[in-house]
Amino acid sequence: MRIPLEWIKEFVKIDISPKKLADGLTMSGVEVSAIEYHGKNISDVVVGKIKNIEKHPSKPDVFICQVDTGEKMIQVVTKAVNLKVGDKVPVALHGAVLPGDIKVEKRELHGIESFGMLCSTVELGLSNEAEGIMILDRETALGEDIRRVIGVGGVVLEADILPNRADCLSVIGIAREVAAIFNKQIKLQSSKPKESAGNVSKEIKVIIKNEEACPRYMARAIRDIKVKDSPKWLQDRLVSCGMRPINNIVDVTNYVMLETGQPLHAFDKDRISGGAIMVRNARKGETIKTLDGEDRHLEINDLVISDDKKALAIAGVIGGESSAVSRDTKAIILESAYFDPRSVHRTEKCQKVRTESSVRFEKGVAWNGVERALDRAASLIAELSGGKVVKGKIDLASQAPKPKKIIIDIQKVNNSLGIKISTKEAIAILVRLGFSASKRGSRQLAVEVPLFRAGDVERDIDVIEEIARIYGYDRIQRTLPKVVVVSEGLDKSEGLFTDVQQLLINYGMNEVKTYSMMSEADAGKLGDEGLIRLTNAISPELGIMRTSLIPNMLKVVKHNQSHQIRDISLFEAGRVYINGEQGPVEKMSLAAVLTGQVYFDYEGKKNDPDAFYLKNIINEIMRLAGSGYELSRSKSQITHPGRSADISIKGKNIGTFGELHPDVAAYYGLKGSILFMEIDIEAIFSVKGQLARFTGIPKYPSINRDIAMLVPVNVENKAIIAAIKEAGGPLIEEIRLFDRYSGKQVKSGFSSLAYSISYRDPKRTLSDEEVNKKQEEVIGILENKLKIEVRKQ
Amino acid sequence: MESKLKAIEEKAVTEIVSANSSERLEELRVKFLGKKSELLGILKNLASLSSQERPKIGMLGNNVRSAIENALITRRNEIEGREKDEKIASGSMDMTLPGKGIIRGRLHPITKVMDEIIGIFERMGYSVKEGPDIETDWYNFEALNFKPEHPARDMHDTFFVEGGRLLRTHTSPVQIRTMETQKPPIAIIAPGRVYRCDADVTHSPVFHQIEGLLVDKGITFGDLKGTLISFLHQVFGRDRNVRFRPSYFPFTEPSAEVDVECIICNGVGCRICKNTGWIEILGAGLVDPNVLRNVKIDAEAYSGFAFGMGIERIAMLKYGINDIRLFYENDIRFLRQF
């Protein structure tokens, strides 16, 4: 909300700088986000400092000054005699405007170029006469806009009002805060309109059909008005508050709303059919053209003000065109009401409209402010339009609410806040805020909540907050909780997770974070079921909760490839979401995507990783978790069928790794072969892992034998290892593949493999003969069982 | 004979001294000491000499052999030493060439900031708790004292999913989930993703928060201040001013917004802090008694405080990042800077 400082000062006498005032408000709960200085018809006048003064070469009464404006040095010619070097003065720069619409431009004076003008108080519109140039305080900041220095014109505070502070959506509300913060008195003058002849009940009848939605409705009738533009002061106020002046009637309703927080509405009396207005729910299919030009279809929950034919306004939200005050209006019905916050809020959401009026009603206006605002507006309208206020006012009200009484223990105030405030000080704070408060016994306060705070102060803790914020959060001493809390420490998964992260980083992977949503098309590619869809997605790209981290990561690859980055290795640890039988299920997933190099070498050794690089990483992760795993050909829709595998632990599928299907890579617009893995990291964490157990360092030497062979392509490594183990028995310590080749030099249908087998007996030294015998058995089984051609040395 | 031996020695030593490689030295060894060498021929034929001459020539011959052997050893050491030096010298490399191997990856800046914050609170005795992203209205709003149709709900632009659940708009539901199952004393932090239907330079539909909650007997607003100031000093530096100002959240009362002195301009006023000199970092307050009541904790016996902060915002301030979307774009050139 925008609040002119002058307006606040009408209610509270205060003589501090706008900055101090703003800080005070901010530190008490009304956050002033900006202070605007509205110079009256002044622009481009800044604070300058006289650096040098020289006499004109031929005219002794003319001086040439060099002035520092903060940004640059300019030369200004003047006749003033009260200047000395070091003085700070107002400088009107080239292009400046001064009161009276005087434009300052650079020009030649007595043959010397002058790039601006030094100003006196007269030129700035501050006084009628002056002796020389205005000399500013030495502390004034160089280059500062003069409007901020001399406070010419209005200062407007831009304040963010908290959602529970309906009372602060008004100048009086802010003035009350200011009075409470700076310990001042607030002065509210009552303004009763001068009533003329007649009787309001003869002018209009009001019928309330829904008392719950409209517990109070007041109205006055004003006759013989002349609708015209508002006076300038009123227009200026509205403009500085960010509202558009319309005419003297509408402007007054807005003005009084800004001042008191109570929205008002004026109907053209002659355009109300049937002499009565009704406050009722909208009828099915009813429409209204509202003041914003919209044709609105009303819902039966929307409360309207109507005549005997149609809706005239949406209650508390926006007026209708048909009964709007126009230049021809002669008489008006002025409405001031209390509409139920929930009802107004419902209509706002349903009609998708928020107005200055509705935001006040939705937070709750003050019950007793309804009448004050009505009277204030009626007298202003009478004053500005020459209208006659018909005697009497309509006031249809259900039971008036009683101010809430709260008993509060000063001990509780101090215990909650960690302060030592006296009953007396607490009472003083509350009274300044408009509460009534008195001492009750030795430790208690009897507090009565004013009606304008009925919406947000209901319990002792709410009163404690009031005391705290005016007492000042700053004054509350910092302490640390006097408790010993036993931390549960890290659980296994947390520690393991950190290890996995570090592992991936050490393998050259960069962590990414992608959105938790994906598109329908992504879901189609994955072929997943149990999708969770958003009902109000911001875009179809983000319409479904992701079931896999891969699609969004592929989009990250695309982004990077389109920026000429070739080597990309990424991982993400994040949740995936599917609908389970008991509702949504969220699981932590770990995925990696890579393409290009991870090992950097500039001497010709190309080391583009393949799926087996990822397999190594999976091995390491499983080792961290202390778990074994099995592999089988992948059933995933997005994998290259021959170069991928599903991973399982004890028969339960926990992930996939390998090469991305070239069609999927093409769909996402990716270049090169793309490797990926995705595993259910929670499944791994839940494995009861084997704790590492030390086995002694072997005392006896091992004997190594290499074996080279030509292997039919359909024979897997797994089978070879098994066969070697079968033949070699417990003496085999390790079998290591150290060379693999398939290509031109190997006959087709075969690949050339070479293993190194290490034999060892932990209890003795093996003899060459034994090992040779074993090795022959190994060769035998490979040749006979697997049809492998073992190369003889 | 004597002069012949002398001549052999002299010739051999001269040639050895001028030899320039190990290979040449080996040739000379064969030439002067080998089976077919003149010296060996003389020594083999000692028998044919007179008994008077034999010991004299024999001794002289052996002396000559020793002298040649010594010369060979000396020269060999010289040559091998030189050859080793040459080999080392010729093996010199340009040590300004780039490194080889795997270049370590980086953690995402959000993770780094999150880990730092979690670490600080864990050292203060807080435990990490998590809750689901897909929440019910009860946990996200109702239990946190957001009344139905209350305008405070409008401040949270909520995503809904089919079936009536929603994406949590803050990590505060974890407070409720924890208090439902755990008795005080409670000291937890809850990091996680949150969602709002909003997207621009400073808003992302997905972002991260960390929530904190402490409930026990006799917890005061002063304790909240002490805890958060200590935390903020660890993140932003000991001499950074911190201020608490009144605010409003449905689930805390009294509520506070916590600002730190702008880390860009040090409080002077700049574009980042909108000339206020302060930057909003945390929302906090004492747990509202209605919230305690909702989880059946005796609000007369216990009190507590809660706080929450946006991780992206802190990361943006810490690293000087000006667009929140960079976190989710994951440009490698961005990721590798942290």
PDB file of C-alpha atoms in Angstrom, chain B residues 65-293:
ATOM      1  CA  ARG B  65      96.619 -56.306 -16.960  1.00  0.00           C
ATOM      2  CA  SER B  66      95.600 -54.601 -13.709  1.00  0.00           C
ATOM      3  CA  ALA B  67      96.451 -51.219 -15.106  1.00  0.00           C
ATOM      4  CA  ILE B  68      94.294 -51.875 -18.201  1.00  0.00           C
ATOM      5  CA  GLU B  69      91.446 -53.213 -16.070  1.00  0.00           C
ATOM      6  CA  ASN B  70      91.578 -50.169 -13.835  1.00  0.00           C
ATOM      7  CA  ALA B  71      91.608 -47.875 -16.809  1.00  0.00           C
ATOM      8  CA  LEU B  72      88.586 -49.721 -18.193  1.00  0.00           C
ATOM      9  CA  ILE B  73      86.672 -49.399 -14.894  1.00  0.00           C
ATOM     10  CA  THR B  74      87.486 -45.745 -14.533  1.00  0.00           C
ATOM     11  CA  ARG B  75      86.527 -45.038 -18.101  1.00  0.00           C
ATOM     12  CA  ARG B  76      83.367 -47.155 -17.827  1.00  0.00           C
ATOM     13  CA  ASN B  77      82.239 -45.222 -14.782  1.00  0.00           C
ATOM     14  CA  GLU B  78      82.889 -41.977 -16.593  1.00  0.00           C
ATOM     15  CA  ILE B  79      80.994 -43.052 -19.688  1.00  0.00           C
ATOM     16  CA  GLU B  80      78.059 -44.589 -17.814  1.00  0.00           C
ATOM     17  CA  GLY B  81      77.708 -41.525 -15.658  1.00  0.00           C
ATOM     18  CA  ARG B  82      77.705 -39.321 -18.707  1.00  0.00           C
ATOM     19  CA  GLU B  83      75.330 -41.579 -20.577  1.00  0.00           C
ATOM     20  CA  LYS B  84      72.900 -41.558 -17.611  1.00  0.00           C
ATOM     21  CA  ASP B  85      73.070 -37.755 -17.478  1.00  0.00           C
ATOM     22  CA  GLU B  86      72.439 -37.598 -21.218  1.00  0.00           C
ATOM     23  CA  LYS B  87      69.519 -39.976 -20.958  1.00  0.00           C
ATOM     24  CA  ILE B  88      67.975 -37.909 -18.152  1.00  0.00           C
ATOM     25  CA  ALA B  89      68.636 -34.722 -20.064  1.00  0.00           C
ATOM     26  CA  SER B  90      67.068 -36.046 -23.246  1.00  0.00           C
ATOM     27  CA  GLY B  91      64.052 -37.311 -21.257  1.00  0.00           C
ATOM     28  CA  SER B  92      63.129 -33.801 -20.128  1.00  0.00           C
ATOM     29  CA  MET B  93      59.448 -32.902 -20.631  1.00  0.00           C
ATOM     30  CA  ASP B  94      57.422 -29.705 -20.869  1.00  0.00           C
ATOM     31  CA  MET B  95      55.948 -29.636 -17.421  1.00  0.00           C
ATOM     32  CA  THR B  96      53.515 -26.899 -18.420  1.00  0.00           C
ATOM     33  CA  LEU B  97      51.541 -29.402 -20.498  1.00  0.00           C
ATOM     34  CA  PRO B  98      48.018 -29.988 -19.153  1.00  0.00           C
ATOM     35  CA  GLY B  99      47.208 -32.713 -16.639  1.00  0.00           C
ATOM     36  CA  LYS B 100      45.673 -36.037 -17.620  1.00  0.00           C
ATOM     37  CA  GLY B 101      43.037 -38.218 -16.103  1.00  0.00           C
ATOM     38  CA  ILE B 102      39.563 -37.888 -14.731  1.00  0.00           C
ATOM     39  CA  ILE B 103      38.520 -34.376 -13.852  1.00  0.00           C
ATOM     40  CA  ARG B 104      36.512 -34.556 -10.685  1.00  0.00           C
ATOM     41  CA  GLY B 105      32.835 -33.624 -10.957  1.00  0.00           C
ATOM     42  CA  ARG B 106      31.111 -31.052  -8.824  1.00  0.00           C
ATOM     43  CA  LEU B 107      28.207 -31.066  -6.424  1.00  0.00           C
ATOM     44  CA  HIS B 108      25.292 -28.858  -7.397  1.00  0.00           C
ATOM     45  CA  PRO B 109      25.438 -25.491  -5.568  1.00  0.00           C
ATOM     46  CA  ILE B 110      22.059 -26.225  -3.969  1.00  0.00           C
ATOM     47  CA  THR B 111      23.483 -29.421  -2.491  1.00  0.00           C
ATOM     48  CA  LYS B 112      26.552 -27.582  -1.265  1.00  0.00           C
ATOM     49  CA  VAL B 113      24.539 -24.916   0.508  1.00  0.00           C
ATOM     50  CA  MET B 114      22.081 -27.471   1.835  1.00  0.00           C
ATOM     51  CA  ASP B 115      24.882 -29.663   3.203  1.00  0.00           C
ATOM     52  CA  GLU B 116      26.478 -26.663   4.873  1.00  0.00           C
ATOM     53  CA  ILE B 117      23.248 -25.656   6.580  1.00  0.00           C
ATOM     54  CA  ILE B 118      22.380 -29.205   7.613  1.00  0.00           C
ATOM     55  CA  GLY B 119      25.890 -29.578   9.019  1.00  0.00           C
ATOM     56  CA  ILE B 120      25.529 -26.485  11.182  1.00  0.00           C
ATOM     57  CA  PHE B 121      22.267 -27.666  12.698  1.00  0.00           C
ATOM     58  CA  GLU B 122      23.454 -31.235  13.123  1.00  0.00           C
ATOM     59  CA  ARG B 123      26.350 -29.915  15.180  1.00  0.00           C
ATOM     60  CA  MET B 124      23.766 -28.109  17.316  1.00  0.00           C
ATOM     61  CA  GLY B 125      22.029 -31.421  17.940  1.00  0.00           C
ATOM     62  CA  TYR B 126      19.270 -31.358  15.335  1.00  0.00           C
ATOM     63  CA  SER B 127      18.320 -34.479  13.370  1.00  0.00           C
ATOM     64  CA  VAL B 128      17.320 -34.587   9.715  1.00  0.00           C
ATOM     65  CA  LYS B 129      13.726 -35.522   8.896  1.00  0.00           C
ATOM     66  CA  GLU B 130      12.038 -35.818   5.543  1.00  0.00           C
ATOM     67  CA  GLY B 131       8.480 -35.826   4.333  1.00  0.00           C
ATOM     68  CA  PRO B 132       6.681 -36.441   1.050  1.00  0.00           C
ATOM     69  CA  ASP B 133       6.510 -33.892  -1.752  1.00  0.00           C
ATOM     70  CA  ILE B 134       2.954 -34.924  -2.545  1.00  0.00           C
ATOM     71  CA  GLU B 135       1.018 -33.864   0.512  1.00  0.00           C
ATOM     72  CA  THR B 136      -2.490 -33.617   1.811  1.00  0.00           C
ATOM     73  CA  ASP B 137      -4.273 -30.370   2.562  1.00  0.00           C
ATOM     74  CA  TRP B 138      -4.176 -31.299   6.239  1.00  0.00           C
ATOM     75  CA  TYR B 139      -0.398 -31.437   6.492  1.00  0.00           C
ATOM     76  CA  ASN B 140       0.360 -28.556   4.166  1.00  0.00           C
ATOM     77  CA  PHE B 141      -2.301 -26.141   5.443  1.00  0.00           C
ATOM     78  CA  GLU B 142      -4.946 -27.163   7.926  1.00  0.00           C
ATOM     79  CA  ALA B 143      -2.726 -28.613  10.655  1.00  0.00           C
ATOM     80  CA  LEU B 144      -0.471 -25.575  10.269  1.00  0.00           C
ATOM     81  CA  ASN B 145      -3.366 -23.330  11.223  1.00  0.00           C
ATOM     82  CA  PHE B 146      -4.241 -22.179   7.711  1.00  0.00           C
ATOM     83  CA  LYS B 147      -8.007 -22.033   8.012  1.00  0.00           C
ATOM     84  CA  PRO B 148     -10.055 -23.029   4.955  1.00  0.00           C
ATOM     85  CA  GLU B 149     -10.700 -19.984   2.756  1.00  0.00           C
ATOM     86  CA  HIS B 150      -8.151 -17.987   4.696  1.00  0.00           C
ATOM     87  CA  PRO B 151      -6.413 -15.428   2.468  1.00  0.00           C
ATOM     88  CA  ALA B 152      -3.028 -16.637   3.768  1.00  0.00           C
ATOM     89  CA  ARG B 153      -3.500 -19.635   1.493  1.00  0.00           C
ATOM     90  CA  ASP B 154      -3.483 -17.304  -1.493  1.00  0.00           C
ATOM     91  CA  MET B 155       0.141 -16.481  -0.696  1.00  0.00           C
ATOM     92  CA  HIS B 156       0.954 -20.052  -1.631  1.00  0.00           C
ATOM     93  CA  ASP B 157       0.286 -20.665  -5.328  1.00  0.00           C
ATOM     94  CA  THR B 158      -0.413 -24.339  -4.955  1.00  0.00           C
ATOM     95  CA  PHE B 159      -0.071 -27.144  -7.498  1.00  0.00           C
ATOM     96  CA  PHE B 160      -2.719 -29.824  -7.167  1.00  0.00           C
ATOM     97  CA  VAL B 161      -2.512 -33.406  -8.341  1.00  0.00           C
ATOM     98  CA  GLU B 162      -5.309 -35.653  -9.512  1.00  0.00           C
ATOM     99  CA  GLY B 163      -7.082 -37.181  -6.572  1.00  0.00           C
ATOM    100  CA  GLY B 164      -7.059 -34.058  -4.409  1.00  0.00           C
ATOM    101  CA  ARG B 165      -3.557 -34.032  -3.021  1.00  0.00           C
ATOM    102  CA  LEU B 166      -1.176 -31.176  -3.605  1.00  0.00           C
ATOM    103  CA  LEU B 167       2.532 -30.526  -3.992  1.00  0.00           C
ATOM    104  CA  ARG B 168       3.755 -29.134  -0.704  1.00  0.00           C
ATOM    105  CA  THR B 169       4.276 -25.390  -0.843  1.00  0.00           C
ATOM    106  CA  HIS B 170       6.748 -25.440   2.024  1.00  0.00           C
ATOM    107  CA  THR B 171       8.677 -27.928   4.144  1.00  0.00           C
ATOM    108  CA  SER B 172       6.553 -27.066   7.194  1.00  0.00           C
ATOM    109  CA  PRO B 173       4.374 -30.223   6.864  1.00  0.00           C
ATOM    110  CA  VAL B 174       7.392 -32.153   8.153  1.00  0.00           C
ATOM    111  CA  GLN B 175       6.905 -30.302  11.473  1.00  0.00           C
ATOM    112  CA  ILE B 176       3.470 -31.821  11.793  1.00  0.00           C
ATOM    113  CA  ARG B 177       4.526 -35.295  10.666  1.00  0.00           C
ATOM    114  CA  THR B 178       7.342 -35.275  13.220  1.00  0.00           C
ATOM    115  CA  MET B 179       5.288 -33.963  16.126  1.00  0.00           C
ATOM    116  CA  GLU B 180       2.577 -36.518  15.415  1.00  0.00           C
ATOM    117  CA  THR B 181       4.958 -39.379  16.022  1.00  0.00           C
ATOM    118  CA  GLN B 182       7.582 -37.997  18.391  1.00  0.00           C
ATOM    119  CA  LYS B 183       7.319 -36.584  21.889  1.00  0.00           C
ATOM    120  CA  PRO B 184       9.284 -33.499  22.942  1.00  0.00           C
ATOM    121  CA  PRO B 185      12.089 -32.698  23.190  1.00  0.00           C
ATOM    122  CA  ILE B 186      12.153 -32.423  19.421  1.00  0.00           C
ATOM    123  CA  ALA B 187      14.934 -30.794  17.436  1.00  0.00           C
ATOM    124  CA  ILE B 188      14.752 -31.445  13.725  1.00  0.00           C
ATOM    125  CA  ILE B 189      15.602 -29.924  10.410  1.00  0.00           C
ATOM    126  CA  ALA B 190      13.732 -30.894   7.279  1.00  0.00           C
ATOM    127  CA  PRO B 191      15.359 -30.184   3.936  1.00  0.00           C
ATOM    128  CA  GLY B 192      13.441 -30.770   0.742  1.00  0.00           C
ATOM    129  CA  ARG B 193      11.801 -29.691  -2.453  1.00  0.00           C
ATOM    130  CA  VAL B 194       8.781 -27.404  -2.448  1.00  0.00           C
ATOM    131  CA  TYR B 195       6.530 -26.216  -5.241  1.00  0.00           C
ATOM    132  CA  ARG B 196       4.678 -23.063  -6.226  1.00  0.00           C
ATOM    133  CA  CYS B 197       3.049 -22.307  -9.565  1.00  0.00           C
ATOM    134  CA  ASP B 198       5.205 -19.345 -10.282  1.00  0.00           C
ATOM    135  CA  ALA B 199       8.139 -18.829 -12.651  1.00  0.00           C
ATOM    136  CA  ASP B 200      10.375 -15.835 -13.347  1.00  0.00           C
ATOM    137  CA  VAL B 201      13.891 -14.573 -12.594  1.00  0.00           C
ATOM    138  CA  THR B 202      13.451 -14.975  -8.854  1.00  0.00           C
ATOM    139  CA  HIS B 203      10.775 -17.682  -8.754  1.00  0.00           C
ATOM    140  CA  SER B 204      11.046 -21.273  -9.850  1.00  0.00           C
ATOM    141  CA  PRO B 205       8.119 -23.721  -9.768  1.00  0.00           C
ATOM    142  CA  VAL B 206      10.428 -26.110  -7.934  1.00  0.00           C
ATOM    143  CA  PHE B 207      12.761 -24.921  -5.219  1.00  0.00           C
ATOM    144  CA  HIS B 208      14.303 -26.056  -1.970  1.00  0.00           C
ATOM    145  CA  GLN B 209      13.702 -25.158   1.632  1.00  0.00           C
ATOM    146  CA  ILE B 210      15.045 -26.164   4.984  1.00  0.00           C
ATOM    147  CA  GLU B 211      12.671 -26.167   7.902  1.00  0.00           C
ATOM    148  CA  GLY B 212      13.698 -26.249  11.519  1.00  0.00           C
ATOM    149  CA  LEU B 213      11.681 -27.095  14.608  1.00  0.00           C
ATOM    150  CA  LEU B 214      12.551 -27.213  18.274  1.00  0.00           C
ATOM    151  CA  VAL B 215       9.958 -28.074  20.917  1.00  0.00           C
ATOM    152  CA  ASP B 216      10.610 -28.462  24.612  1.00  0.00           C
ATOM    153  CA  LYS B 217       9.725 -26.931  27.940  1.00  0.00           C
ATOM    154  CA  GLY B 218      10.515 -23.258  28.378  1.00  0.00           C
ATOM    155  CA  ILE B 219      11.606 -22.360  24.861  1.00  0.00           C
ATOM    156  CA  THR B 220      11.567 -18.576  24.364  1.00  0.00           C
ATOM    157  CA  PHE B 221      11.717 -16.075  21.552  1.00  0.00           C
ATOM    158  CA  GLY B 222      15.190 -15.211  22.870  1.00  0.00           C
ATOM    159  CA  ASP B 223      16.219 -18.817  22.192  1.00  0.00           C
ATOM    160  CA  LEU B 224      14.974 -18.480  18.632  1.00  0.00           C
ATOM    161  CA  LYS B 225      17.040 -15.350  18.215  1.00  0.00           C
ATOM    162  CA  GLY B 226      20.146 -16.902  19.715  1.00  0.00           C
ATOM    163  CA  THR B 227      19.871 -20.014  17.567  1.00  0.00           C
ATOM    164  CA  LEU B 228      19.302 -18.219  14.284  1.00  0.00           C
ATOM    165  CA  ILE B 229      21.910 -15.543  14.873  1.00  0.00           C
ATOM    166  CA  SER B 230      24.464 -18.219  15.636  1.00  0.00           C
ATOM    167  CA  PHE B 231      23.444 -20.056  12.465  1.00  0.00           C
ATOM    168  CA  LEU B 232      23.547 -16.944  10.270  1.00  0.00           C
ATOM    169  CA  HIS B 233      26.924 -15.945  11.636  1.00  0.00           C
ATOM    170  CA  GLN B 234      28.254 -19.351  10.629  1.00  0.00           C
ATOM    171  CA  VAL B 235      26.892 -18.976   7.111  1.00  0.00           C
ATOM    172  CA  PHE B 236      27.511 -15.291   6.428  1.00  0.00           C
ATOM    173  CA  GLY B 237      30.310 -14.381   8.835  1.00  0.00           C
ATOM    174  CA  ARG B 238      30.574 -13.371  12.479  1.00  0.00           C
ATOM    175  CA  ASP B 239      30.437  -9.626  11.991  1.00  0.00           C
ATOM    176  CA  ARG B 240      27.312  -9.591   9.839  1.00  0.00           C
ATOM    177  CA  ASN B 241      24.396  -7.766  11.434  1.00  0.00           C
ATOM    178  CA  VAL B 242      21.153  -9.667  11.794  1.00  0.00           C
ATOM    179  CA  ARG B 243      17.749  -8.224  12.556  1.00  0.00           C
ATOM    180  CA  PHE B 244      14.402  -9.705  13.518  1.00  0.00           C
ATOM    181  CA  ARG B 245      11.235  -7.894  12.562  1.00  0.00           C
ATOM    182  CA  PRO B 246       7.603  -8.793  13.108  1.00  0.00           C
ATOM    183  CA  SER B 247       5.855 -10.756  10.412  1.00  0.00           C
ATOM    184  CA  TYR B 248       2.947 -13.119   9.958  1.00  0.00           C
ATOM    185  CA  PHE B 249       2.721 -16.845   9.388  1.00  0.00           C
ATOM    186  CA  PRO B 250      -0.377 -18.814  10.364  1.00  0.00           C
ATOM    187  CA  PHE B 251       1.684 -21.455  12.184  1.00  0.00           C
ATOM    188  CA  THR B 252       3.836 -19.207  14.343  1.00  0.00           C
ATOM    189  CA  GLU B 253       2.959 -16.533  16.870  1.00  0.00           C
ATOM    190  CA  PRO B 254       4.767 -14.233  17.396  1.00  0.00           C
ATOM    191  CA  SER B 255       6.292 -14.440  13.920  1.00  0.00           C
ATOM    192  CA  ALA B 256       9.435 -12.870  12.582  1.00  0.00           C
ATOM    193  CA  GLU B 257      11.208 -12.223   9.364  1.00  0.00           C
ATOM    194  CA  VAL B 258      14.965 -12.447   9.763  1.00  0.00           C
ATOM    195  CA  ASP B 259      17.197 -10.174   7.698  1.00  0.00           C
ATOM    196  CA  VAL B 260      20.958 -10.078   7.366  1.00  0.00           C
ATOM    197  CA  GLU B 261      22.929  -7.036   6.399  1.00  0.00           C
ATOM    198  CA  CYS B 262      23.174  -7.022   2.609  1.00  0.00           C
ATOM    199  CA  ILE B 263      26.202  -9.072   1.664  1.00  0.00           C
ATOM    200  CA  ILE B 264      26.634  -7.207  -1.605  1.00  0.00           C
ATOM    201  CA  CYS B 265      26.781  -3.629  -0.280  1.00  0.00           C
ATOM    202  CA  ASN B 266      27.372  -4.351   3.431  1.00  0.00           C
ATOM    203  CA  GLY B 267      24.279  -2.432   4.410  1.00  0.00           C
ATOM    204  CA  VAL B 268      24.905   0.732   2.407  1.00  0.00           C
ATOM    205  CA  GLY B 269      22.023   0.071   0.034  1.00  0.00           C
ATOM    206  CA  CYS B 270      22.130  -1.402  -3.456  1.00  0.00           C
ATOM    207  CA  ARG B 271      19.969  -2.920  -6.172  1.00  0.00           C
ATOM    208  CA  ILE B 272      20.023  -6.374  -4.601  1.00  0.00           C
ATOM    209  CA  CYS B 273      18.694  -5.183  -1.241  1.00  0.00           C
ATOM    210  CA  LYS B 274      16.424  -2.606  -2.908  1.00  0.00           C
ATOM    211  CA  ASN B 275      18.291   0.129  -1.068  1.00  0.00           C
ATOM    212  CA  THR B 276      17.249  -1.122   2.323  1.00  0.00           C
ATOM    213  CA  GLY B 277      20.671  -2.476   3.296  1.00  0.00           C
ATOM    214  CA  TRP B 278      19.000  -5.694   4.447  1.00  0.00           C
ATOM    215  CA  ILE B 279      18.231  -9.031   2.876  1.00  0.00           C
ATOM    216  CA  GLU B 280      15.447 -11.304   4.003  1.00  0.00           C
ATOM    217  CA  ILE B 281      16.728 -14.793   4.735  1.00  0.00           C
ATOM    218  CA  LEU B 282      14.434 -16.607   7.112  1.00  0.00           C
ATOM    219  CA  GLY B 283      10.875 -16.765   8.315  1.00  0.00           C
ATOM    220  CA  ALA B 284      10.519 -17.840  11.918  1.00  0.00           C
ATOM    221  CA  GLY B 285       8.507 -17.653  15.086  1.00  0.00           C
ATOM    222  CA  LEU B 286       7.246 -19.433  18.158  1.00  0.00           C
ATOM    223  CA  VAL B 287       5.092 -22.432  17.274  1.00  0.00           C
ATOM    224  CA  ASP B 288       1.446 -21.348  17.374  1.00  0.00           C
ATOM    225  CA  PRO B 289      -0.456 -23.097  20.214  1.00  0.00           C
ATOM    226  CA  ASN B 290      -3.091 -24.164  17.671  1.00  0.00           C
ATOM    227  CA  VAL B 291      -0.423 -26.151  15.838  1.00  0.00           C
ATOM    228  CA  LEU B 292       0.690 -27.870  19.047  1.00  0.00           C
ATOM    229  CA  ARG B 293      -2.936 -28.633  19.805  1.00  0.00           C
TER     230      ARG B 293
END
